PDB file of C-alpha atoms in Angstrom:
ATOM      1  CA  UNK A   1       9.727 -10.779   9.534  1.00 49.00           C
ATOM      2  CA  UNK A   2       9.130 -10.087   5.854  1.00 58.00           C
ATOM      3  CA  UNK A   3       5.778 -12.295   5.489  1.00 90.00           C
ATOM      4  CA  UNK A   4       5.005 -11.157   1.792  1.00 96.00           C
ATOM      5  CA  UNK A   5       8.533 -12.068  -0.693  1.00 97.00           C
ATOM      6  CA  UNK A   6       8.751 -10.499  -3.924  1.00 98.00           C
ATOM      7  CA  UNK A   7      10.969 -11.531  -6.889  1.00 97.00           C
ATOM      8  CA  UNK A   8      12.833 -10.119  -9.009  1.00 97.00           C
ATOM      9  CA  UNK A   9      13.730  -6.667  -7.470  1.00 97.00           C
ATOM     10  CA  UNK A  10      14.096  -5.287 -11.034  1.00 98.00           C
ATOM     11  CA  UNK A  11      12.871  -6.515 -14.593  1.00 98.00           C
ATOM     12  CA  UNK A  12      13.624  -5.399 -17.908  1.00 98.00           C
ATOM     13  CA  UNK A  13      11.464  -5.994 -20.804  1.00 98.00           C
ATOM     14  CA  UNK A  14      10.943  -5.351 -24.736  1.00 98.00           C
ATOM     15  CA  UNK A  15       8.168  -3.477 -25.761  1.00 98.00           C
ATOM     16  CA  UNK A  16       5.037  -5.898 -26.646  1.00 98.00           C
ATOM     17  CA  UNK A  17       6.830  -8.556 -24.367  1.00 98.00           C
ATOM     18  CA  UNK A  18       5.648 -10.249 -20.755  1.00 98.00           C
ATOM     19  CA  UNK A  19       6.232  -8.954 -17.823  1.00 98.00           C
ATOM     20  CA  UNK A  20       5.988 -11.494 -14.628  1.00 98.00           C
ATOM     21  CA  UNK A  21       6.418 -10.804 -11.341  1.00 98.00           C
ATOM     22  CA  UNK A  22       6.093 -13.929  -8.197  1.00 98.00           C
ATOM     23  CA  UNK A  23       5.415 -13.145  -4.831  1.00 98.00           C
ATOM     24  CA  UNK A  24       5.208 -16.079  -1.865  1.00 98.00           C
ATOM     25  CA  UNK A  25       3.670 -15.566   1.283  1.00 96.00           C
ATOM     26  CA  UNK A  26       3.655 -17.486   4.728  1.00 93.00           C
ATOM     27  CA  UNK A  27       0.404 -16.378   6.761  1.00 91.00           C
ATOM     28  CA  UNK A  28      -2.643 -18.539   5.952  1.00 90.00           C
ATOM     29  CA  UNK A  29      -4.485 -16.377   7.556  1.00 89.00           C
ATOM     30  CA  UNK A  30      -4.278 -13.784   4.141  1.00 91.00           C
ATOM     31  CA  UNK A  31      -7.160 -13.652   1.935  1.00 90.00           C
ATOM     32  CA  UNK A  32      -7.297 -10.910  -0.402  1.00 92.00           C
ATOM     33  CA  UNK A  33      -4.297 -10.103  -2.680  1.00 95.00           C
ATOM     34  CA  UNK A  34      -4.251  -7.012  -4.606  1.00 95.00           C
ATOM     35  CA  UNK A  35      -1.504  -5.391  -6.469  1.00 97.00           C
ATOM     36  CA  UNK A  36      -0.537  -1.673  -7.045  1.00 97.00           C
ATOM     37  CA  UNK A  37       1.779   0.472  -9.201  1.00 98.00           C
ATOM     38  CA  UNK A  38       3.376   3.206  -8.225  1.00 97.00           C
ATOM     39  CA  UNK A  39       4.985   5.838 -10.427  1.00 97.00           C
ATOM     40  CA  UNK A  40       7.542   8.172  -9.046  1.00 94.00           C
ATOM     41  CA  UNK A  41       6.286  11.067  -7.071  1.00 91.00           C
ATOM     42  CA  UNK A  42       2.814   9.462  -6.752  1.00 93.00           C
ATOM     43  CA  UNK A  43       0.785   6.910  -4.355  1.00 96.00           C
ATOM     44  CA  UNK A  44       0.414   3.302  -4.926  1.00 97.00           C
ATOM     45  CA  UNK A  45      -2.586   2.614  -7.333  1.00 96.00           C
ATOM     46  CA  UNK A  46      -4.725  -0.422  -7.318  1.00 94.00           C
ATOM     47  CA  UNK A  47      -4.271  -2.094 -10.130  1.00 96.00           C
ATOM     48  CA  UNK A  48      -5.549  -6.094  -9.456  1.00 95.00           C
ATOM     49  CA  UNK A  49      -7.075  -8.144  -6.617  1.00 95.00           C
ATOM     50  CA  UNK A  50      -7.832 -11.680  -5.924  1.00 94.00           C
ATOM     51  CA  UNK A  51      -9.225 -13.619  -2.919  1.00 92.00           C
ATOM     52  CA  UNK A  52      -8.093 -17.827  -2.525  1.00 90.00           C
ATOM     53  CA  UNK A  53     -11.195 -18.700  -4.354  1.00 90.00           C
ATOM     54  CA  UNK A  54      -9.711 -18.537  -7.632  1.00 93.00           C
ATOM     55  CA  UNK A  55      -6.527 -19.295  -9.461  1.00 95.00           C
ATOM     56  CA  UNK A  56      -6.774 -16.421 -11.919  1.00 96.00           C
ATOM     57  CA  UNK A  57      -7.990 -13.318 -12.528  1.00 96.00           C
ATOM     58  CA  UNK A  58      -7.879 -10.920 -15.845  1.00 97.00           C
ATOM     59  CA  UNK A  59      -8.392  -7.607 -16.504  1.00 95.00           C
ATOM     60  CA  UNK A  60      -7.308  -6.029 -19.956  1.00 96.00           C
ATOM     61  CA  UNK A  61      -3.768  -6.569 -19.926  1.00 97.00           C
ATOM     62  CA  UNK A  62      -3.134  -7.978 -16.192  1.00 97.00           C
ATOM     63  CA  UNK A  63      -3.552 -11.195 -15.048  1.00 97.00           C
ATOM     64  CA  UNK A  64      -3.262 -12.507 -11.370  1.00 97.00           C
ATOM     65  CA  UNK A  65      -2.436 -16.748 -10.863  1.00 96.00           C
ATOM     66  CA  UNK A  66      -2.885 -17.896  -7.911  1.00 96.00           C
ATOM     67  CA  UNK A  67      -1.351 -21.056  -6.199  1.00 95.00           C
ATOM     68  CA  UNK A  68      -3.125 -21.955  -2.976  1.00 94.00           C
ATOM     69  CA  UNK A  69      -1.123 -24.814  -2.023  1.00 94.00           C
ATOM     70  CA  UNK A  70       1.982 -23.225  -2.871  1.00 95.00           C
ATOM     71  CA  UNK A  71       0.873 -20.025  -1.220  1.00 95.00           C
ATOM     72  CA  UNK A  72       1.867 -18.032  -4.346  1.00 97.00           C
ATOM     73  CA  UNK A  73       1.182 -15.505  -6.996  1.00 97.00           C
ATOM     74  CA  UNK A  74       2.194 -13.864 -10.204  1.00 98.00           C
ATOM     75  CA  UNK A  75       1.331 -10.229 -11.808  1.00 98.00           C
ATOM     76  CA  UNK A  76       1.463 -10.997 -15.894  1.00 98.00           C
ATOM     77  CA  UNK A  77       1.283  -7.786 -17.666  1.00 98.00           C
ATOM     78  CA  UNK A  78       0.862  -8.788 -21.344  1.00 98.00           C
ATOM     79  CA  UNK A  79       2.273  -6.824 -24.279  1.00 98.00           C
ATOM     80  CA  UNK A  80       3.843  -4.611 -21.898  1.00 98.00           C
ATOM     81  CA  UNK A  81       4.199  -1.088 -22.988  1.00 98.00           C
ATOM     82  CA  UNK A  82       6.564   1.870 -21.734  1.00 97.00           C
ATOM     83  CA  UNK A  83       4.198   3.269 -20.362  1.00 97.00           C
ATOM     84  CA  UNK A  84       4.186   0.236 -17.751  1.00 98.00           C
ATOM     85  CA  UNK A  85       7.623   0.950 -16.379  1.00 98.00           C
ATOM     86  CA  UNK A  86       7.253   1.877 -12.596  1.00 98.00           C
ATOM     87  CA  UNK A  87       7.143  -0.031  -9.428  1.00 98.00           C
ATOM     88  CA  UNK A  88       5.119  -2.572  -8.723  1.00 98.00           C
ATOM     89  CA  UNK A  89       3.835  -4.196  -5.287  1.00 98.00           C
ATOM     90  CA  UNK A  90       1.887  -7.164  -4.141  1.00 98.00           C
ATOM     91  CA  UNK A  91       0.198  -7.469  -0.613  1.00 96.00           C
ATOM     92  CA  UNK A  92      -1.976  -9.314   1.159  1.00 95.00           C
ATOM     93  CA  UNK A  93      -4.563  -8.593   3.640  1.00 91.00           C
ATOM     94  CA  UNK A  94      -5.783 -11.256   6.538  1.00 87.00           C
ATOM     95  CA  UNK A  95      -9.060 -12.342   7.156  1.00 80.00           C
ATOM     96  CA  UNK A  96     -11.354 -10.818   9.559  1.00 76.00           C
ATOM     97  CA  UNK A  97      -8.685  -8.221  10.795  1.00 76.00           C
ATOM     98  CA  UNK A  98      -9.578  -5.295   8.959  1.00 83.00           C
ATOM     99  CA  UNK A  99      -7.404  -3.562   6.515  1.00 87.00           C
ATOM    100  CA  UNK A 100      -4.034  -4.341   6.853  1.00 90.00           C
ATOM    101  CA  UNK A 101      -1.915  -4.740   3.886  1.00 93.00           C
ATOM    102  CA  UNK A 102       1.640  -6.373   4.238  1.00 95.00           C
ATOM    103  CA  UNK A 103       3.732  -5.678   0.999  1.00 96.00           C
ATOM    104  CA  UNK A 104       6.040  -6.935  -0.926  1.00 97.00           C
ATOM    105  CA  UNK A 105       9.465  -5.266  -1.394  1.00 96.00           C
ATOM    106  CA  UNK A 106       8.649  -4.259  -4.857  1.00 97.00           C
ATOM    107  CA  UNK A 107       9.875  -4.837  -8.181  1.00 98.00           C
ATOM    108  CA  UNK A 108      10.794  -1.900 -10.687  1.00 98.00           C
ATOM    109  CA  UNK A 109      10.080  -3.049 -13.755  1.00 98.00           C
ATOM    110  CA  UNK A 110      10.925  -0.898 -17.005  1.00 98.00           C
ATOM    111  CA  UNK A 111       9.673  -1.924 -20.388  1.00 98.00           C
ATOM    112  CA  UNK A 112      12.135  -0.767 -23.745  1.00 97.00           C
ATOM    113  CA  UNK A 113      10.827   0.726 -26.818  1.00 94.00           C
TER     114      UNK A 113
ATOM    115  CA  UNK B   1     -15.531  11.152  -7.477  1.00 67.00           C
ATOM    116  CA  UNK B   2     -12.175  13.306  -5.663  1.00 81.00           C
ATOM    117  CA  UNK B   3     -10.016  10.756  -4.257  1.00 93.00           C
ATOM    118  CA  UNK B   4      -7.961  10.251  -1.382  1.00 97.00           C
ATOM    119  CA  UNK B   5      -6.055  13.950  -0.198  1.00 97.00           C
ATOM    120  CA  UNK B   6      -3.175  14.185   2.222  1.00 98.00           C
ATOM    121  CA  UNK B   7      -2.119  17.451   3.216  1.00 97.00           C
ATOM    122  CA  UNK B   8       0.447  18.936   3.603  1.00 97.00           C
ATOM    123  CA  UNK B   9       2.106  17.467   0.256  1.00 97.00           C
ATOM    124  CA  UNK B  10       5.855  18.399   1.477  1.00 97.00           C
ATOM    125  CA  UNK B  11       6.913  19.067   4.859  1.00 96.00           C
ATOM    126  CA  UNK B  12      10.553  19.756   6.731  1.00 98.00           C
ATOM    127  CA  UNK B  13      10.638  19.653  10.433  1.00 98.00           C
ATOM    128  CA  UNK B  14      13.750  19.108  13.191  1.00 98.00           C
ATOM    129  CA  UNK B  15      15.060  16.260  15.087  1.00 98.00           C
ATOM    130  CA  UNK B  16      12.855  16.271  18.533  1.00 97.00           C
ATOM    131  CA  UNK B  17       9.785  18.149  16.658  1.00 98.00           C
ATOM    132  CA  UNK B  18       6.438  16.668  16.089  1.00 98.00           C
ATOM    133  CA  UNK B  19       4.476  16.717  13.075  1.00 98.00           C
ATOM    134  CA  UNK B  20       0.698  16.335  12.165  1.00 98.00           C
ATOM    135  CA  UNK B  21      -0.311  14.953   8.528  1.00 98.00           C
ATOM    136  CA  UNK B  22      -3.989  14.998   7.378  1.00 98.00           C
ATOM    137  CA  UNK B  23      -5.920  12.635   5.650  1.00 98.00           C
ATOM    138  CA  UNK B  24      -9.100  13.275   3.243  1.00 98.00           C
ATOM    139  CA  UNK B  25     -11.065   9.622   2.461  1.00 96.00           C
ATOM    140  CA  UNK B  26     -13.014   8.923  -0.848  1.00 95.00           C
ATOM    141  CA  UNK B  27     -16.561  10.199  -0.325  1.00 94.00           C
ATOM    142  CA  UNK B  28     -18.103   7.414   1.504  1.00 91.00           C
ATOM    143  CA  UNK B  29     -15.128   5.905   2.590  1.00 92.00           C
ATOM    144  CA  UNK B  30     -15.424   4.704   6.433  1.00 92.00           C
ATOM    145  CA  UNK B  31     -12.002   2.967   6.731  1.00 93.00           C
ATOM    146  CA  UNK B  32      -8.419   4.945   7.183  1.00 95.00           C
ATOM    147  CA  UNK B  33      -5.132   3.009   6.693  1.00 95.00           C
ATOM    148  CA  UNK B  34      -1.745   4.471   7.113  1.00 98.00           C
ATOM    149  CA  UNK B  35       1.063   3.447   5.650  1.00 98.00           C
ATOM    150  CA  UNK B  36       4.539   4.673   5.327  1.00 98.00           C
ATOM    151  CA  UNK B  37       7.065   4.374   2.848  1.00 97.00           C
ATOM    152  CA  UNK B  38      10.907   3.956   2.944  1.00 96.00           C
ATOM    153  CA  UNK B  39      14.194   3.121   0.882  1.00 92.00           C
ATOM    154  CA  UNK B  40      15.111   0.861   3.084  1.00 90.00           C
ATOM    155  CA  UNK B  41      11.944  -0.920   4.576  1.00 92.00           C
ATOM    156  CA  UNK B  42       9.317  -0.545   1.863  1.00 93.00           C
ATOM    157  CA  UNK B  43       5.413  -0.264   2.445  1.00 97.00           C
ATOM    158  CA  UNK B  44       4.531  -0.581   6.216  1.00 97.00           C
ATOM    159  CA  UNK B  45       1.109  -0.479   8.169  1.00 96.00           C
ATOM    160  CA  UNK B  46       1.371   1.952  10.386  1.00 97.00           C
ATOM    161  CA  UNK B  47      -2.821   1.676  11.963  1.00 95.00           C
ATOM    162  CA  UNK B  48      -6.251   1.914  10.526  1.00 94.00           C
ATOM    163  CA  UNK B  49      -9.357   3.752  11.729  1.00 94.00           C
ATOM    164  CA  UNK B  50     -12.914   2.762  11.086  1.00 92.00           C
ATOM    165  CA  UNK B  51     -15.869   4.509  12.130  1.00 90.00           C
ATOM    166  CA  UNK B  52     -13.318   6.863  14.472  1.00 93.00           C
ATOM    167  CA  UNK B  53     -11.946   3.801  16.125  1.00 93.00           C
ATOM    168  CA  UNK B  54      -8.697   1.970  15.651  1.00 93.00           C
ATOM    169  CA  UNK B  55      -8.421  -1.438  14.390  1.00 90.00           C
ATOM    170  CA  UNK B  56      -5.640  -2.240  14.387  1.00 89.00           C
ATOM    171  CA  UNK B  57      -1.830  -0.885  15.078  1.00 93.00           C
ATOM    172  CA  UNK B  58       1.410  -1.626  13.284  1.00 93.00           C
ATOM    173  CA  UNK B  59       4.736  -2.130  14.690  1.00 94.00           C
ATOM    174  CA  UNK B  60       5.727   0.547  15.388  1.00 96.00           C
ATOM    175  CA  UNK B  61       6.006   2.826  18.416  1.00 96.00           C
ATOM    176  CA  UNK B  62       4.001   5.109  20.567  1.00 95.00           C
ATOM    177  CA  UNK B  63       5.293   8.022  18.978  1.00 97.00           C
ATOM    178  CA  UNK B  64       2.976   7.153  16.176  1.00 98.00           C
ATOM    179  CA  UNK B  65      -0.684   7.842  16.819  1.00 97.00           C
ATOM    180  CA  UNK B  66      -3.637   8.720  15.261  1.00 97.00           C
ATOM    181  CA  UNK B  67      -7.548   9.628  15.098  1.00 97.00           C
ATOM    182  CA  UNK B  68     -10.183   9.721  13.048  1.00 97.00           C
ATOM    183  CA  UNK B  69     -12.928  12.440  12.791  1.00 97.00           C
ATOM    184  CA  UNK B  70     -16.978  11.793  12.375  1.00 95.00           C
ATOM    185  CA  UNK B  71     -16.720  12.789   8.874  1.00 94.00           C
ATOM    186  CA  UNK B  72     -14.047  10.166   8.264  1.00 95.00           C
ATOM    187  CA  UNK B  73     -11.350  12.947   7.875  1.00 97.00           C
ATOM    188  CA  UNK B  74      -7.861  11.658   9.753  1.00 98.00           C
ATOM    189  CA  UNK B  75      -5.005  12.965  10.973  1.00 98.00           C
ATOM    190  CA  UNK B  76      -2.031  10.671  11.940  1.00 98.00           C
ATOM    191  CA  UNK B  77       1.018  12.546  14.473  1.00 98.00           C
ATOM    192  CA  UNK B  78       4.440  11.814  15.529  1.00 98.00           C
ATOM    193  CA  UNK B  79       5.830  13.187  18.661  1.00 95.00           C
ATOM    194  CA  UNK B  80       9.396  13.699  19.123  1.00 96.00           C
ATOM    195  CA  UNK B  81      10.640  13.277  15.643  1.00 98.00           C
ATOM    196  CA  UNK B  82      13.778  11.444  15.123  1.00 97.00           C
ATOM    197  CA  UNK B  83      16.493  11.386  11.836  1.00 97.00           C
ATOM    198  CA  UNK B  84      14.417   7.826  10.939  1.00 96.00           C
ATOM    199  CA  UNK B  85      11.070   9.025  10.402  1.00 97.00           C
ATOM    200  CA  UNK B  86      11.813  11.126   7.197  1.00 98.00           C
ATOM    201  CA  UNK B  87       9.453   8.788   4.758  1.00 97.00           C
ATOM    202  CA  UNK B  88       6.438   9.636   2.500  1.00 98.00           C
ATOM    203  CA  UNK B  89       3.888   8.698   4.753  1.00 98.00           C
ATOM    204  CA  UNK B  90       0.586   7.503   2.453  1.00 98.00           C
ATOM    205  CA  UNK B  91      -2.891   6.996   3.779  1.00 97.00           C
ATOM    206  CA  UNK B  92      -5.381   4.879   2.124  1.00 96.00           C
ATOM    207  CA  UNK B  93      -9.318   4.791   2.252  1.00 94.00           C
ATOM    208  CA  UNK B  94     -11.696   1.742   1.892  1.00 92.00           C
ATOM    209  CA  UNK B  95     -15.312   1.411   1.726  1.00 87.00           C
ATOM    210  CA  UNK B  96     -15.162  -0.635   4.481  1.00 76.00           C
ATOM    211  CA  UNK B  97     -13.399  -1.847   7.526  1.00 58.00           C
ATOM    212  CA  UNK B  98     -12.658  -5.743   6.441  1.00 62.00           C
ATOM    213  CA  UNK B  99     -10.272  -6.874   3.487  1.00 60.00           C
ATOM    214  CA  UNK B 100     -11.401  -4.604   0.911  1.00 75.00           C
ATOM    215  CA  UNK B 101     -10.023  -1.913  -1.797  1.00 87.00           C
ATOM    216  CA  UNK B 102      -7.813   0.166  -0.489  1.00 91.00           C
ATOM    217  CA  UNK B 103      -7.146   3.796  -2.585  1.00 94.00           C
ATOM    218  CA  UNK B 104      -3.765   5.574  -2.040  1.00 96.00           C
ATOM    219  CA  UNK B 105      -3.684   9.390  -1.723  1.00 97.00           C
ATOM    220  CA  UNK B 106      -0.210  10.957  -3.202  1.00 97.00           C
ATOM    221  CA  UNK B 107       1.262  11.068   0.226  1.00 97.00           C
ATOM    222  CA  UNK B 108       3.360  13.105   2.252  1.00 98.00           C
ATOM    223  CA  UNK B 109       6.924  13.354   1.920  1.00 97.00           C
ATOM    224  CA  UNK B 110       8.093  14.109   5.757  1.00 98.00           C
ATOM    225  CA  UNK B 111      11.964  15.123   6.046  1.00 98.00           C
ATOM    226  CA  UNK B 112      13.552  15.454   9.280  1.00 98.00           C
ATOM    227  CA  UNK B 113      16.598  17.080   9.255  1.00 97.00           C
TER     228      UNK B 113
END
C-alpha cells in the first residue's frame, strides 16, 4: 500500500524557471514531512521539513505548502538551476512511532540551460 | 562534523549467502534507520534502533535483522540471500528516536548474483 503518492515521475524545466513537485498522503497519523535529493551514486540529502502546524515553509530557494485538509504538499524550487537536476523524494514520518519515513516514488527532475 | 558512514561501499555476494553491512551515526546521533533502495520499489524502512533497541520493523522478512552497538555504531544482516535483495541499502542517523532529521550515509550497493 503506497501511503505517500508522488507526481509527476519526471519534470523538465528551463533554467531560472519553477520547479513543483505534489505529493498526497493517506495516514493522519504523519506529522513531519521532509524532503531529500538524491544525486546519482549518492544518499538521499535533507533538503526541507515541515510539521502540520504550518502551511509553508522557505528556505533560500525551496519552499514547502502544506494542505492539511487536503492532506497534501508541494516542493517549489524557485529559479531552478542545473545544478538542481536529480531525484527528488518526499516522506512522511508518524507521530510518536519513532523514525520511520515512508517515501514517495520520486520524481527526477532535470533543469535545461 | 563526519557524517553518516556505511561500509563496505560495494559488495557482490551469491544466491543463499549472507551479508553484513555497517553503519557509522553522526557524532551524537542515538537513532539508526535503515532503509533500502530499489528500481522497482523505491525507498523502504527496513527497522530503526535507538539506544541499542529496535523500534520499530518494516515489512519485510526475518531474513532482515539488525543491532545496534553502545556507541551507536550498527550493523544490519541478511541471511540466506536471494536474486531480490541486490539494492543499495542506506542507513540514516537522527539525534533522536521520535520524528526528527534523518541524515543519509552514501549507502551500500549489495549485488547478488
Amino acid at each position: 500500500q503506497q501511503q505517500v503518492k508522488q507526481s509527476p515521475q519526471s519534470l523538465i524545466v528551463q533554467k531560472g524557471g519553477i520547479s513543483i513537485i505534489n505529493c498526497a498522503y493517506e495516514n493522519t497519523a504523519f506529522d513531519y514531512f521532509p524532503w531529500y535529493q538524491q544525486f546519482p551514486g549518492k544518499g538521499p540529502a535533507l533538503l526541507i521539513a515541515i510539521r502540520p502546524d504550518v502551511s509553508e515553509k522557505k528556505e533560500g530557494r525551496f519552499t514547502i505548502s502544506f494542505n492539511k485538509s487536503a492532506k497534501q504538499f508541494s516542493l517549489h524550487i524557485m529559479d531552478s538551476q542545473p545544478g538542481d537536476s536529480a531525484t527528488y523524494f518526499c516522506a512522511a514520518n508518524p507521530n510518536n512511532a519513532g523514525n520511520m519515513l515512508t517515501f514517495g516514488g520520486g520524481t527526477r527532475l532535470m533543469v535545461k540551460p | 562534523k563526519a557524517g553518516v558512514t556505511q561500509t563496505p561501499r560495494y559488495l557482490i555476494k551469491t544466491r543463499g549467502q549472507q551479508v553484513t553491512l555497517s553503519c557509522s551515526p553522526i557524532s551524537g546521533h542515538r537513532s539508526v534507520s535503515w532503509y533500502q533502495q530499489t528500481p522497482g520499489q523505491g525507498l523502504q524502512f527496513l527497522f530503526e534502533y535507538f539506544s541499542e533497541t529496535q523500534r520499530n520493523k518494516g515489512n519485510f522478512p526475518g531474513r532482515f535483522s539488525g543491532r545496534q552497538f553502545s556507541n551507536s555504531r550498527s550493523e544490519m544482516n541478511v541471511s540466506t540471500l536471494e536474486l531480490g535483495d541486490s539494492a543499495l541499502y542506506l542507513c540514516a542517523s537522527s539525534w533522536t528516536g521520535g520524528a526528527y532529521e534523518q541524515y543519509f550515509g552514501p549507502g551500500t550497493r549489495l549485488t547478488v548474483t
